[in-house]
């Protein structure tokens, strides 16, 4: 089925990114917006804009029936969900199927399967992907105490129905389980509509490594190497880079194979990411989850492979063959991404909505900026605080870091507080430069030094 007109069911920088990919393939673009985004860059770039509701996402971007109605009324053949919002909820692709629209992503059954972390663990185990010692569903404090006794402390208690750190906590004792279990279940229920929790052994010194994949829905899957997303705060990624330079080649090869085998086993369609923890002390890796969508950090994989992953999403959705062969996908150089957010690190990362009075992007070789920002733009209070993704590349990791330091210095932002200064601090820190960090490094070492 051809896609002559695409509806973008998202906002911000990812809406701008999808618009660019769609136009490169000759598609017209319809952009849905909330009232708060009526004057956004994404709205301006579209051929047509449809206001689907007021500012709060629950009344606009999270209403699948409004999005499908907008697509039908504007003559679109397909809907791209971006990331976040409805991208991993089966309701939108189901509605697309019912109304003969193409959904740019996996089918609803695959989204349901992989979106349930417990089912995904069972699938990974069946395929032979290494798992951390863990539990099945834990329904009470007593269940959690029993599970922790079997697994051994420390343990990580997680929400079965979602990610992003919601409903997640580390427990090093029975008392910590008693203190946090009910709060964690309530947070998971509020965030995902499901308060189911489960438990895994917690690794003290880990790197968060993920593999970017594309599948044709018929069993063929290719990967684009791995990304290292270990600079995190409260399980939210802050800096991502590719490739991972602390992992031996033989372990990388195993990681890539496991990721491909896992998603191929469900005839995965479109773009996805298989996430792992790499134990620095034991040099072993363990499955975390599958993200059945394009990721925020996809540009670093594009930079080291030369692929346009969003164009491939659109091509696969319209039925094009996955003509890429694994041997032709070569990793070259190093890429790094800093998430520039409208938040104040000196005030516990309090979001900073408001008007941008100055916005001057950096210029130079091997710099890429993914953004919806421009001078005079409003940053609304209703959504994620991501303003831009600043990406630099180099022949080596050291070169990419040097370019990132220079680009961060050249980026001019006024009108509201951002985390730019924190990025400058991290990328100049000896631990980061020397590749000596783990998933808790920012919280345990980086932030205390930055705020001192």
mmCIF file of N, CA, C and O in Angstrom, residues 156-160 162-170 180-192 194-198 235:
data_model
loop_
_atom_site.group_PDB
_atom_site.id
_atom_site.type_symbol
_atom_site.label_atom_id
_atom_site.label_comp_id
_atom_site.label_asym_id
_atom_site.label_seq_id
_atom_site.Cartn_x
_atom_site.Cartn_y
_atom_site.Cartn_z
ATOM 1 N N UNK A 156 16.101 -5.313 42.385
ATOM 2 C CA UNK A 156 15.457 -4.199 41.698
ATOM 3 C C UNK A 156 14.016 -4.600 41.446
ATOM 4 O O UNK A 156 13.754 -5.615 40.791
ATOM 5 N N UNK A 157 13.086 -3.834 41.983
ATOM 6 C CA UNK A 157 11.663 -4.107 41.798
ATOM 7 C C UNK A 157 11.145 -3.171 40.709
ATOM 8 O O UNK A 157 11.390 -1.965 40.741
ATOM 9 N N UNK A 158 10.452 -3.745 39.721
ATOM 10 C CA UNK A 158 10.103 -3.025 38.498
ATOM 11 C C UNK A 158 8.629 -3.218 38.159
ATOM 12 O O UNK A 158 8.006 -4.220 38.529
ATOM 13 N N UNK A 159 8.096 -2.259 37.374
ATOM 14 C CA UNK A 159 6.732 -2.372 36.860
ATOM 15 C C UNK A 159 6.715 -3.306 35.657
ATOM 16 O O UNK A 159 7.554 -3.196 34.763
ATOM 17 N N UNK A 160 5.763 -4.227 35.619
ATOM 18 C CA UNK A 160 5.674 -5.171 34.506
ATOM 19 C C UNK A 160 5.145 -4.520 33.240
ATOM 20 O O UNK A 160 5.445 -4.967 32.135
ATOM 21 N N UNK A 162 5.499 -1.247 32.085
ATOM 22 C CA UNK A 162 6.107 -0.041 31.517
ATOM 23 C C UNK A 162 7.537 0.133 31.953
ATOM 24 O O UNK A 162 8.103 -0.718 32.647
ATOM 25 N N UNK A 163 8.137 1.238 31.525
ATOM 26 C CA UNK A 163 9.543 1.498 31.838
ATOM 27 C C UNK A 163 9.752 2.939 32.262
ATOM 28 O O UNK A 163 8.880 3.566 32.848
ATOM 29 N N UNK A 164 10.947 3.463 31.933
ATOM 30 C CA UNK A 164 11.247 4.848 32.256
ATOM 31 C C UNK A 164 11.449 5.114 33.729
ATOM 32 O O UNK A 164 11.423 6.266 34.160
ATOM 33 N N UNK A 165 11.622 4.046 34.521
ATOM 34 C CA UNK A 165 11.874 4.239 35.938
ATOM 35 C C UNK A 165 10.636 4.361 36.801
ATOM 36 O O UNK A 165 10.741 4.404 38.033
ATOM 37 N N UNK A 166 9.458 4.406 36.186
ATOM 38 C CA UNK A 166 8.224 4.537 36.971
ATOM 39 C C UNK A 166 7.934 3.230 37.701
ATOM 40 O O UNK A 166 7.948 2.155 37.115
ATOM 41 N N UNK A 167 7.670 3.324 39.000
ATOM 42 C CA UNK A 167 7.386 2.145 39.801
ATOM 43 C C UNK A 167 8.596 1.304 40.136
ATOM 44 O O UNK A 167 8.466 0.191 40.634
ATOM 45 N N UNK A 168 9.786 1.835 39.910
ATOM 46 C CA UNK A 168 11.017 1.061 40.084
ATOM 47 C C UNK A 168 11.770 1.518 41.331
ATOM 48 O O UNK A 168 11.841 2.706 41.616
ATOM 49 N N UNK A 169 12.313 0.565 42.100
ATOM 50 C CA UNK A 169 13.174 0.941 43.220
ATOM 51 C C UNK A 169 14.141 -0.187 43.553
ATOM 52 O O UNK A 169 13.881 -1.363 43.272
ATOM 53 N N UNK A 170 15.275 0.210 44.125
ATOM 54 C CA UNK A 170 16.284 -0.745 44.577
ATOM 55 C C UNK A 170 16.051 -1.018 46.054
ATOM 56 O O UNK A 170 15.815 -0.087 46.841
ATOM 57 N N UNK A 180 8.811 0.673 50.500
ATOM 58 C CA UNK A 180 8.614 1.192 49.139
ATOM 59 C C UNK A 180 7.648 0.395 48.276
ATOM 60 O O UNK A 180 7.227 0.888 47.225
ATOM 61 N N UNK A 181 7.280 -0.806 48.672
ATOM 62 C CA UNK A 181 6.522 -1.672 47.780
ATOM 63 C C UNK A 181 5.182 -1.056 47.371
ATOM 64 O O UNK A 181 4.856 -0.959 46.182
ATOM 65 N N UNK A 182 4.374 -0.655 48.330
ATOM 66 C CA UNK A 182 3.035 -0.132 48.017
ATOM 67 C C UNK A 182 3.117 1.147 47.188
ATOM 68 O O UNK A 182 2.322 1.351 46.252
ATOM 69 N N UNK A 183 4.082 1.992 47.502
ATOM 70 C CA UNK A 183 4.262 3.233 46.733
ATOM 71 C C UNK A 183 4.635 2.910 45.291
ATOM 72 O O UNK A 183 4.138 3.535 44.343
ATOM 73 N N UNK A 184 5.497 1.922 45.106
ATOM 74 C CA UNK A 184 5.917 1.527 43.771
ATOM 75 C C UNK A 184 4.746 0.982 42.968
ATOM 76 O O UNK A 184 4.567 1.329 41.784
ATOM 77 N N UNK A 185 3.937 0.138 43.564
ATOM 78 C CA UNK A 185 2.777 -0.427 42.874
ATOM 79 C C UNK A 185 1.785 0.664 42.496
ATOM 80 O O UNK A 185 1.221 0.653 41.389
ATOM 81 N N UNK A 186 1.582 1.623 43.395
ATOM 82 C CA UNK A 186 0.661 2.731 43.111
ATOM 83 C C UNK A 186 1.185 3.598 41.962
ATOM 84 O O UNK A 186 0.415 4.039 41.098
ATOM 85 N N UNK A 187 2.486 3.832 41.948
ATOM 86 C CA UNK A 187 3.078 4.640 40.879
ATOM 87 C C UNK A 187 2.947 3.927 39.536
ATOM 88 O O UNK A 187 2.642 4.556 38.509
ATOM 89 N N UNK A 188 3.176 2.613 39.522
ATOM 90 C CA UNK A 188 3.025 1.842 38.288
ATOM 91 C C UNK A 188 1.575 1.862 37.811
ATOM 92 O O UNK A 188 1.304 2.003 36.609
ATOM 93 N N UNK A 189 0.643 1.745 38.744
ATOM 94 C CA UNK A 189 -0.780 1.778 38.397
ATOM 95 C C UNK A 189 -1.152 3.114 37.775
ATOM 96 O O UNK A 189 -1.868 3.177 36.762
ATOM 97 N N UNK A 190 -0.657 4.191 38.343
ATOM 98 C CA UNK A 190 -0.963 5.530 37.832
ATOM 99 C C UNK A 190 -0.335 5.753 36.453
ATOM 100 O O UNK A 190 -0.957 6.335 35.561
ATOM 101 N N UNK A 191 0.889 5.290 36.269
ATOM 102 C CA UNK A 191 1.609 5.554 35.018
ATOM 103 C C UNK A 191 1.135 4.671 33.882
ATOM 104 O O UNK A 191 1.053 5.126 32.729
ATOM 105 N N UNK A 192 0.844 3.396 34.166
ATOM 106 C CA UNK A 192 0.595 2.438 33.093
ATOM 107 C C UNK A 192 -0.777 1.770 33.155
ATOM 108 O O UNK A 192 -1.097 0.935 32.305
ATOM 109 N N UNK A 194 -1.583 -0.355 35.311
ATOM 110 C CA UNK A 194 -1.347 -1.727 35.777
ATOM 111 C C UNK A 194 -0.273 -1.659 36.867
ATOM 112 O O UNK A 194 0.846 -1.234 36.610
ATOM 113 N N UNK A 195 -0.619 -2.076 38.072
ATOM 114 C CA UNK A 195 0.313 -1.991 39.189
ATOM 115 C C UNK A 195 1.132 -3.248 39.409
ATOM 116 O O UNK A 195 1.802 -3.372 40.444
ATOM 117 N N UNK A 196 1.132 -4.164 38.429
ATOM 118 C CA UNK A 196 1.889 -5.409 38.571
ATOM 119 C C UNK A 196 3.383 -5.134 38.658
ATOM 120 O O UNK A 196 3.942 -4.388 37.853
ATOM 121 N N UNK A 197 4.047 -5.770 39.633
ATOM 122 C CA UNK A 197 5.484 -5.612 39.822
ATOM 123 C C UNK A 197 6.176 -6.970 39.703
ATOM 124 O O UNK A 197 5.556 -8.025 39.876
ATOM 125 N N UNK A 198 7.465 -6.926 39.397
ATOM 126 C CA UNK A 198 8.290 -8.117 39.453
ATOM 127 C C UNK A 198 9.685 -7.715 39.916
ATOM 128 O O UNK A 198 9.965 -6.527 40.131
ATOM 129 N N UNK A 235 16.921 6.404 36.240
ATOM 130 C CA UNK A 235 16.635 5.487 35.142
ATOM 131 C C UNK A 235 16.244 6.212 33.851
ATOM 132 O O UNK A 235 15.800 5.572 32.898
#
